[in-house]
CSV table of C-alpha atoms in Angstrom, one decimal:
chain,number,residue,atom,x,y,z
A,504,ILE,CA,83.3,137.8,-49.5
A,505,ALA,CA,82.1,137.8,-45.2
A,506,LEU,CA,85.1,139.4,-44.8
A,507,MET,CA,85.5,142.3,-47.4
A,508,ASP,CA,84.7,145.8,-46.5
A,509,ALA,CA,80.9,147.8,-46.9
A,510,LYS,CA,81.9,149.0,-50.7
A,511,PHE,CA,82.4,145.0,-51.8
A,512,HIS,CA,79.2,144.1,-50.3
A,513,GLN,CA,77.2,146.1,-52.4
A,514,SER,CA,78.3,144.9,-55.0
A,515,VAL,CA,77.8,141.9,-54.2
A,516,ASP,CA,74.8,139.6,-56.5
A,517,LEU,CA,73.0,138.1,-53.6
A,518,GLU,CA,71.5,135.8,-55.6
A,519,VAL,CA,74.8,133.5,-56.0
A,520,ILE,CA,75.0,133.7,-52.6
A,521,TYR,CA,71.4,132.2,-52.4
A,522,LYS,CA,72.0,129.3,-54.1
A,523,MET,CA,74.9,128.1,-52.1
A,524,LEU,CA,72.2,127.9,-49.7
A,525,ASP,CA,70.8,124.9,-51.8
A,526,GLU,CA,73.8,123.1,-52.0
A,527,PRO,CA,74.3,119.9,-50.1
A,528,ASP,CA,77.9,120.4,-48.5
A,529,PRO,CA,77.2,121.8,-45.1
A,530,THR,CA,80.2,123.6,-45.4
A,531,THR,CA,79.3,125.6,-48.2
A,532,ARG,CA,75.7,126.1,-46.7
A,533,ALA,CA,77.6,127.7,-43.5
A,534,GLU,CA,79.7,130.2,-45.3
A,535,ALA,CA,76.5,131.3,-47.6
A,536,VAL,CA,75.0,131.7,-44.2
A,537,PHE,CA,77.8,133.6,-42.5
A,538,ALA,CA,78.3,135.5,-46.0
A,539,LEU,CA,74.8,137.1,-45.5
A,540,GLY,CA,75.1,137.9,-41.7
A,541,LYS,CA,77.9,139.8,-42.8
A,542,ILE,CA,77.0,141.5,-45.6
A,543,SER,CA,73.6,142.4,-44.1
A,544,GLN,CA,75.3,144.9,-41.9
A,545,SER,CA,75.8,147.2,-45.1
A,546,ARG,CA,73.2,146.3,-47.0
A,547,ASP,CA,69.3,146.0,-46.2
A,548,ASP,CA,68.0,144.1,-49.2
A,549,VAL,CA,69.0,140.7,-47.7
A,550,ASP,CA,66.3,138.5,-47.7
A,551,PHE,CA,66.4,137.1,-43.5
A,552,SER,CA,63.4,134.7,-44.7
A,553,LYS,CA,66.2,132.9,-46.5
A,554,LEU,CA,68.0,132.0,-43.7
A,555,VAL,CA,65.1,130.9,-40.8
A,556,LYS,CA,65.1,127.1,-42.0
A,557,PHE,CA,68.7,126.9,-41.3
A,558,LEU,CA,68.1,127.1,-37.6
A,559,ASP,CA,66.7,123.2,-37.6
A,560,ASP,CA,69.7,122.1,-40.3
A,561,GLU,CA,71.0,118.8,-40.0
A,562,ASP,CA,74.5,120.2,-39.3
A,563,GLN,CA,75.4,122.1,-35.7
A,564,GLN,CA,77.7,124.2,-37.8
A,565,VAL,CA,75.1,125.6,-40.1
A,566,ARG,CA,72.8,126.2,-36.9
A,567,ILE,CA,75.8,127.6,-35.5
A,568,GLU,CA,76.4,130.6,-38.5
A,569,THR,CA,72.4,131.6,-39.3
A,570,ILE,CA,71.8,132.0,-35.3
A,571,PHE,CA,74.8,134.3,-35.6
A,572,ALA,CA,73.4,135.5,-39.0
A,573,LEU,CA,70.3,136.0,-37.8
A,574,GLY,CA,71.5,138.0,-34.3
A,575,LEU,CA,73.0,140.2,-36.9
A,576,ILE,CA,70.5,140.8,-38.8
A,577,GLY,CA,68.2,141.7,-36.0
A,578,LYS,CA,69.6,144.9,-35.1
A,579,LYS,CA,68.4,146.2,-37.9
A,580,ARG,CA,65.2,144.3,-38.1
A,581,PRO,CA,64.7,143.4,-34.3
A,582,LYS,CA,60.7,143.2,-34.8
A,583,GLU,CA,60.9,140.1,-37.0
A,584,ILE,CA,63.9,138.2,-35.5
A,585,ILE,CA,64.0,139.1,-32.0
A,586,PRO,CA,60.4,136.5,-31.7
A,587,LEU,CA,61.7,134.2,-33.8
A,588,LEU,CA,65.5,133.6,-32.0
A,589,ILE,CA,63.5,133.7,-29.3
A,590,THR,CA,61.4,131.0,-29.9
A,591,LYS,CA,64.3,128.8,-31.1
A,592,PHE,CA,65.7,129.4,-27.9
A,593,TYR,CA,63.0,128.0,-25.7
A,594,LYS,CA,62.3,124.8,-27.9
A,595,LEU,CA,66.4,124.3,-27.7
A,596,ASP,CA,67.0,121.8,-24.7
A,597,ARG,CA,69.7,124.0,-22.8
A,598,SER,CA,70.6,122.2,-20.8
A,599,SER,CA,72.4,119.6,-23.2
A,600,TYR,CA,76.2,119.6,-23.3
A,601,MET,CA,75.7,118.9,-26.9
A,602,ASN,CA,73.6,122.3,-27.3
A,603,ILE,CA,76.3,124.3,-25.3
A,604,SER,CA,77.5,126.0,-28.4
A,605,GLU,CA,73.8,127.0,-29.6
A,606,THR,CA,72.8,127.8,-26.5
A,607,GLU,CA,75.8,130.5,-26.2
A,608,LEU,CA,75.0,131.9,-29.4
A,609,TYR,CA,71.4,132.9,-29.2
A,610,ALA,CA,71.9,134.6,-26.0
A,611,GLU,CA,74.9,136.4,-27.4
A,612,SER,CA,72.5,136.9,-30.3
A,613,LEU,CA,70.1,138.4,-27.8
A,614,GLY,CA,72.4,140.7,-26.5
A,615,VAL,CA,73.4,142.1,-29.6
A,616,ILE,CA,70.2,143.1,-30.5
A,617,GLY,CA,69.2,143.9,-27.2
A,618,GLU,CA,72.2,146.1,-26.7
A,619,PHE,CA,70.6,148.5,-29.9
A,620,HIS,CA,66.9,147.8,-28.9
A,621,PRO,CA,66.3,146.7,-25.5
A,622,SER,CA,63.4,144.9,-25.0
A,623,ASN,CA,61.6,143.4,-22.2
A,624,GLU,CA,60.9,139.9,-24.0
A,625,ILE,CA,64.9,139.3,-24.3
A,626,VAL,CA,65.5,140.6,-21.0
A,627,ILE,CA,63.2,138.1,-19.6
A,628,THR,CA,64.3,135.5,-21.9
A,629,LEU,CA,67.8,136.0,-20.6
A,630,GLN,CA,66.6,136.2,-16.7
A,631,GLN,CA,64.8,132.6,-17.4
A,632,ALA,CA,68.1,131.5,-19.0
A,633,LEU,CA,70.4,132.9,-16.3
A,634,MET,CA,68.0,131.6,-13.2
A,635,GLY,CA,67.0,128.1,-15.1
A,636,ASN,CA,68.1,124.4,-16.0
A,637,THR,CA,70.6,126.3,-18.6
A,638,ASN,CA,74.3,124.4,-18.7
A,639,PRO,CA,76.5,126.3,-16.2
A,640,ASN,CA,78.8,126.3,-18.4
A,641,ALA,CA,77.1,129.1,-20.7
A,642,LYS,CA,75.6,131.2,-18.0
A,643,ASP,CA,78.8,133.2,-18.4
A,644,VAL,CA,77.4,134.5,-21.6
A,645,VAL,CA,73.7,135.0,-21.3
A,646,SER,CA,75.5,137.1,-18.0
A,647,LYS,CA,77.3,139.3,-20.6
A,648,ALA,CA,74.5,139.3,-22.8
A,649,LEU,CA,72.8,140.9,-20.2
A,650,TYR,CA,74.9,143.7,-19.4
A,651,ARG,CA,74.9,144.2,-23.3
A,652,ILE,CA,71.9,145.3,-22.7
A,653,GLY,CA,72.5,147.5,-19.4
A,654,GLU,CA,75.2,149.0,-21.8
A,655,GLY,CA,72.9,149.8,-24.7
A,656,LEU,CA,70.1,151.3,-22.2
A,657,ILE,CA,72.6,154.3,-20.5
A,658,ARG,CA,74.4,154.9,-23.4
A,659,SER,CA,70.8,155.3,-25.6
A,660,GLY,CA,69.6,157.5,-22.5
A,661,LYS,CA,67.0,155.3,-21.6
A,662,ALA,CA,68.3,154.5,-18.5
A,663,LYS,CA,65.5,154.5,-15.9
A,664,ARG,CA,67.7,154.1,-12.4
A,665,THR,CA,64.6,152.6,-9.8
A,666,ILE,CA,64.2,149.3,-9.0
A,667,GLU,CA,60.7,147.9,-9.2
A,668,SER,CA,58.2,145.8,-7.2
A,669,GLU,CA,59.0,141.9,-6.3
A,670,GLU,CA,56.8,141.1,-9.2
A,671,PHE,CA,59.6,141.3,-11.8
A,672,TYR,CA,60.6,137.9,-10.2
A,673,ASN,CA,57.4,136.8,-11.6
A,674,GLN,CA,58.6,133.7,-14.4
A,675,ILE,CA,55.9,134.2,-16.9
A,676,SER,CA,56.4,133.3,-20.6
A,677,TRP,CA,57.8,136.5,-22.5
A,678,LEU,CA,54.7,136.9,-25.0
A,679,SER,CA,53.2,138.6,-22.3
A,680,THR,CA,55.8,140.8,-20.8
A,681,ALA,CA,54.8,143.1,-24.0
A,682,LYS,CA,53.7,146.4,-21.6
A,683,LYS,CA,56.2,145.9,-19.0
A,684,GLU,CA,58.9,148.0,-18.7
A,685,TYR,CA,62.8,146.5,-17.9
A,686,THR,CA,65.3,149.3,-16.0
A,687,ILE,CA,69.2,149.3,-15.3
A,688,GLY,CA,67.6,148.4,-11.6
A,689,ASN,CA,66.0,145.5,-12.7
A,690,LEU,CA,69.1,144.3,-14.5
A,691,MET,CA,70.8,144.6,-11.3
A,692,ILE,CA,67.7,142.8,-9.5
A,693,ILE,CA,68.3,140.0,-11.7
A,694,PHE,CA,72.0,139.7,-11.7
A,695,ILE,CA,71.8,139.5,-7.5
A,696,GLU,CA,69.0,136.5,-7.7
A,697,ALA,CA,71.7,135.1,-10.0
A,698,LEU,CA,74.0,135.8,-7.2
A,699,GLN,CA,71.8,134.0,-4.4
A,700,GLN,CA,71.8,130.7,-6.4
A,701,LYS,CA,74.2,127.7,-4.9
A,702,GLY,CA,76.8,126.8,-6.7
A,703,ILE,CA,77.4,129.1,-9.1
A,704,ARG,CA,80.2,128.6,-11.3
A,705,GLU,CA,82.9,130.9,-10.7
A,706,GLU,CA,83.6,132.2,-14.4
A,707,VAL,CA,80.2,133.4,-14.0
A,708,MET,CA,80.1,134.9,-11.0
A,709,ASP,CA,83.4,136.9,-12.1
A,710,ILE,CA,81.2,138.1,-14.9
A,711,ILE,CA,78.2,139.2,-12.9
A,712,SER,CA,80.7,140.7,-10.7
A,713,ASP,CA,82.4,142.7,-13.2
A,714,SER,CA,79.1,143.8,-15.0
A,715,MET,CA,77.5,145.0,-11.5
A,716,GLN,CA,80.4,147.3,-11.3
A,717,ASP,CA,80.6,148.5,-14.5
A,718,LEU,CA,76.3,149.6,-14.1
A,719,LEU,CA,76.8,151.1,-10.6
A,720,PRO,CA,77.6,154.3,-10.9
A,721,ILE,CA,74.4,155.0,-12.9
A,722,PHE,CA,73.3,155.0,-9.6
A,723,THR,CA,75.3,157.5,-7.8
A,724,PHE,CA,73.9,160.6,-8.5
A,725,ILE,CA,69.4,160.8,-7.8
A,726,LYS,CA,67.9,163.2,-7.7
A,727,ASN,CA,64.7,163.4,-4.9
A,728,GLU,CA,66.0,160.1,-3.1
A,729,LYS,CA,63.8,159.3,0.1
A,730,LYS,CA,67.0,158.2,2.1
A,731,PRO,CA,71.0,159.4,0.5
A,732,ASN,CA,71.9,156.7,-1.4
A,733,GLN,CA,69.0,154.9,-0.9
A,734,VAL,CA,69.5,152.6,-4.1
A,735,LEU,CA,73.4,151.8,-3.9
A,736,ASN,CA,71.8,150.9,-0.4
A,737,THR,CA,69.1,148.5,-1.2
A,738,ILE,CA,71.7,146.7,-3.4
A,739,LYS,CA,74.3,146.8,-0.9
A,740,THR,CA,71.7,145.2,1.6
A,741,LEU,CA,70.7,142.5,-1.5
A,742,LEU,CA,74.3,141.9,-1.7
A,743,ALA,CA,75.0,141.5,2.0
A,744,GLN,CA,72.4,138.3,1.5
A,745,ALA,CA,73.8,137.1,-1.5
A,746,TYR,CA,76.6,136.7,0.4
A,747,TYR,CA,75.9,134.2,2.6
A,748,SER,CA,74.7,132.0,0.1
A,749,ASN,CA,77.7,131.8,-1.8
A,750,TYR,CA,81.1,133.3,0.0
A,751,ASP,CA,82.9,134.7,-2.8
A,752,ASP,CA,84.9,137.6,-2.9
A,753,GLU,CA,83.6,138.4,-6.1
A,754,ILE,CA,80.7,139.5,-4.3
A,755,LEU,CA,82.4,142.0,-1.2
A,756,GLU,CA,84.1,143.4,-4.2
A,757,ILE,CA,81.0,145.0,-5.6
A,758,ILE,CA,80.1,146.1,-2.5
A,759,ASP,CA,83.3,148.1,-1.9
A,760,ARG,CA,82.6,149.7,-5.1
A,761,ILE,CA,79.4,151.1,-3.7
A,762,ASP,CA,81.4,152.6,-0.9
A,763,SER,CA,84.1,154.1,-3.2
A,764,LEU,CA,80.9,155.5,-5.8
A,765,ILE,CA,79.2,156.8,-2.2
A,766,SER,CA,82.1,158.4,-0.8
A,767,PHE,CA,82.9,160.0,-4.9
A,768,LYS,CA,79.4,161.0,-4.3
A,769,LYS,CA,80.2,162.8,-1.3
A,770,TYR,CA,83.2,164.4,-2.3
A,771,PHE,CA,80.6,166.6,-4.4
A,772,GLU,CA,78.6,167.3,-1.2
A,773,TYR,CA,81.3,168.8,0.9
A,774,SER,CA,82.7,172.1,0.9
A,775,ASP,CA,85.4,171.7,3.8
A,776,SER,CA,88.9,171.2,1.1
A,777,GLN,CA,89.8,168.7,3.0
A,778,MET,CA,86.7,166.4,3.8
A,779,LYS,CA,87.0,166.5,-0.2
A,780,LYS,CA,90.1,165.0,-0.2
A,781,ASP,CA,89.2,162.4,2.7
A,782,ALA,CA,86.3,161.4,0.4
A,783,GLU,CA,88.1,160.9,-3.0
A,784,PHE,CA,90.8,158.8,-1.2
A,785,ILE,CA,88.3,156.7,0.7
A,786,SER,CA,87.0,156.4,-2.7
A,787,MET,CA,90.0,155.4,-4.6
A,788,GLN,CA,90.9,152.9,-2.2
A,789,TYR,CA,87.5,151.6,-2.1
A,790,THR,CA,88.4,151.0,-5.6
A,791,PRO,CA,92.1,151.3,-6.6
A,792,ASP,CA,91.8,150.4,-10.7
A,793,GLY,CA,92.0,153.4,-12.9
A,794,LYS,CA,89.8,151.5,-15.7
A,795,GLN,CA,86.4,151.5,-13.6
A,796,PHE,CA,87.1,155.4,-12.8
A,797,HIS,CA,87.5,155.9,-16.1
A,798,ASP,CA,84.2,153.9,-17.3
A,799,GLN,CA,82.2,155.8,-14.9
A,800,GLY,CA,83.8,159.1,-16.2
A,801,LEU,CA,81.9,157.2,-19.3
A,802,ILE,CA,78.6,157.0,-17.9
A,803,PHE,CA,78.2,160.1,-16.3
A,804,MET,CA,79.3,161.9,-19.8
A,805,ASN,CA,76.5,159.8,-21.5
A,806,LEU,CA,74.1,161.3,-18.5
A,807,GLU,CA,75.4,164.6,-19.6
A,808,LYS,CA,71.0,165.6,-20.4
A,809,GLU,CA,70.0,165.0,-17.4
A,810,GLY,CA,72.0,168.3,-16.1
A,811,PRO,CA,75.7,169.6,-16.9
A,812,VAL,CA,76.6,169.5,-13.8
A,813,PHE,CA,77.1,165.5,-14.8
A,814,LEU,CA,80.4,167.1,-17.1
A,815,GLU,CA,82.0,167.7,-13.6
A,816,TYR,CA,81.4,164.1,-12.3
A,817,ALA,CA,83.3,162.8,-15.3
A,818,LEU,CA,85.8,165.0,-14.9
A,819,LYS,CA,86.5,164.2,-11.4
A,820,SER,CA,86.3,160.5,-12.5
A,821,PHE,CA,88.9,161.1,-15.5
A,822,GLU,CA,91.3,163.0,-13.1
A,823,ILE,CA,91.4,159.6,-11.2
A,824,ALA,CA,91.7,157.4,-13.2
A,825,ILE,CA,94.8,159.1,-14.7
A,826,GLN,CA,96.0,158.9,-10.5
A,827,LEU,CA,95.8,155.3,-10.6
A,828,SER,CA,97.0,154.5,-13.6
A,829,PRO,CA,98.9,157.2,-15.2
A,830,ASN,CA,100.3,154.4,-17.9
A,831,GLU,CA,97.6,152.6,-19.3
A,832,TYR,CA,95.8,151.4,-22.3
A,833,PHE,CA,92.4,153.7,-21.4
A,834,THR,CA,94.6,156.7,-20.3
A,835,PRO,CA,95.1,158.6,-23.6
A,836,ASN,CA,91.1,158.5,-23.6
A,837,CYS,CA,91.4,160.1,-20.3
A,838,TYR,CA,92.5,163.2,-21.0
A,839,PHE,CA,91.0,163.3,-24.7
A,840,GLN,CA,87.5,163.1,-22.6
A,841,MET,CA,88.5,165.9,-21.1
A,842,GLY,CA,89.7,167.8,-23.7
A,843,LEU,CA,86.2,167.9,-25.2
A,844,ILE,CA,84.2,168.5,-21.5
A,845,TYR,CA,86.4,171.8,-20.7
A,846,LYS,CA,85.3,173.1,-24.7
A,847,LYS,CA,82.0,172.0,-24.1
A,848,LEU,CA,82.5,174.0,-20.5
A,849,ASN,CA,84.3,176.6,-22.5
A,850,GLU,CA,87.5,176.6,-21.2
A,851,PRO,CA,89.7,176.3,-24.2
A,852,GLU,CA,93.5,176.5,-22.4
A,853,LYS,CA,91.9,173.4,-19.9
A,854,ALA,CA,90.4,171.5,-23.2
A,855,LYS,CA,93.9,172.4,-25.5
A,856,GLN,CA,96.2,171.3,-22.9
A,857,ASN,CA,94.5,167.9,-22.3
A,858,LEU,CA,94.4,167.3,-26.1
A,859,ILE,CA,97.6,167.6,-26.3
A,860,GLN,CA,98.4,165.0,-23.7
A,861,ALA,CA,96.3,162.9,-25.1
A,862,LYS,CA,98.0,163.3,-28.7
A,863,GLU,CA,101.4,162.3,-27.1
A,864,LEU,CA,100.1,159.6,-25.8
A,865,TYR,CA,98.5,158.5,-28.4
A,866,THR,CA,101.9,159.2,-30.6
A,867,VAL,CA,103.9,156.9,-28.1
A,868,MET,CA,101.2,154.0,-28.6
A,869,ASP,CA,101.0,154.3,-32.7
A,870,GLU,CA,97.2,155.1,-32.7
A,871,ILE,CA,97.3,157.5,-35.9
A,872,GLU,CA,93.4,157.9,-36.0
A,873,GLN,CA,93.5,159.0,-32.4
A,874,MET,CA,95.9,161.5,-33.4
A,875,LYS,CA,94.6,163.2,-36.2
A,876,ILE,CA,91.3,163.6,-34.3
A,877,CYS,CA,93.2,165.5,-31.6
A,878,GLU,CA,94.7,166.9,-33.9
A,879,GLU,CA,91.9,168.3,-35.4
A,880,TYR,CA,90.5,169.3,-32.2
A,881,ILE,CA,93.2,171.4,-31.3
A,882,ASN,CA,93.5,173.2,-34.4
A,883,SER,CA,90.6,174.5,-33.9
A,884,ILE,CA,90.7,176.0,-30.8
A,885,GLU,CA,93.4,177.3,-32.1
A,886,ASN,CA,91.3,179.0,-34.9
A,887,LYS,CA,89.3,179.8,-32.7
A,888,ASP,CA,91.5,181.6,-30.3
A,889,LYS,CA,92.7,183.4,-33.6
A,890,ASN,CA,89.2,184.5,-34.8
């Protein structure tokens, strides 16, 4: 039942599944909980209160499935589910190896909800888990959950690009932080603070490094900074301090990413063609990774509401991504996004050329749905030209 499509879920008799929750067999209870979580994604009448008691079930698999299910339900009912999961998360012995799976799933579920409903409560809870006495083997999942919140903030357009005062470091109960505002900058500070911990596991270091590098483009073009690249340079200084705590190449990679973004910004500041070429070259030298330029292009597209100039930043990012990685899985999306941007900029011929290129690459990759979408856009451009 759980793995069927949304149409089938609409016809499911929930009472039958509710009765399964009372079965003595833990496998049956676990399957029922899992099914209710999945069904909740296409129906609003799943009674989550019937699941709460199973967070304390004697069987670990039932507890795990309940955390997962409530995480899914929380995307639609965050006000009820967030306090519930956080309260249980705090009571859990997160340092115990016996509880690693539950610790990871609580963090993951809070990240799933936080991606769509970023909240102070979730951020401070995950920060304390990352910095506190959580089993080191679970901290990579905690880091991923914080990153998901950052992604959600960017997509929602609520990503205030500032770094708050040192008061942010206060380790206080989540209940007293309701009026405190957390920003993308604060998430970066959390990651940097974590990098300063001694003996951080390599897996956690990798996740934090990747997360920071993915979020950094949000700070590239900030209006009214008192000094050029003030926020990026502040982060760079803090990273240099973190490097003395953990001599790890991952930290140097983040610093290189910052230098790449600063050079990328200079490309748009220079008027001399040779200086622009030099800035672009240096940017690619610091970040010779097409995927990162592809991802920063998507971030700049999300910032379009701040001004159409962000579309120019996105275009250049996709161009560099293609130059660095002409035959990767994300390459067709670069052409596709460029086609959409040129369409917005009322340059139909360039839009059409890029959409055709995207379609050809999707054809090679056998991406049927994306091929159809490209074809629809191409047809709409051609029909508009005829009219």
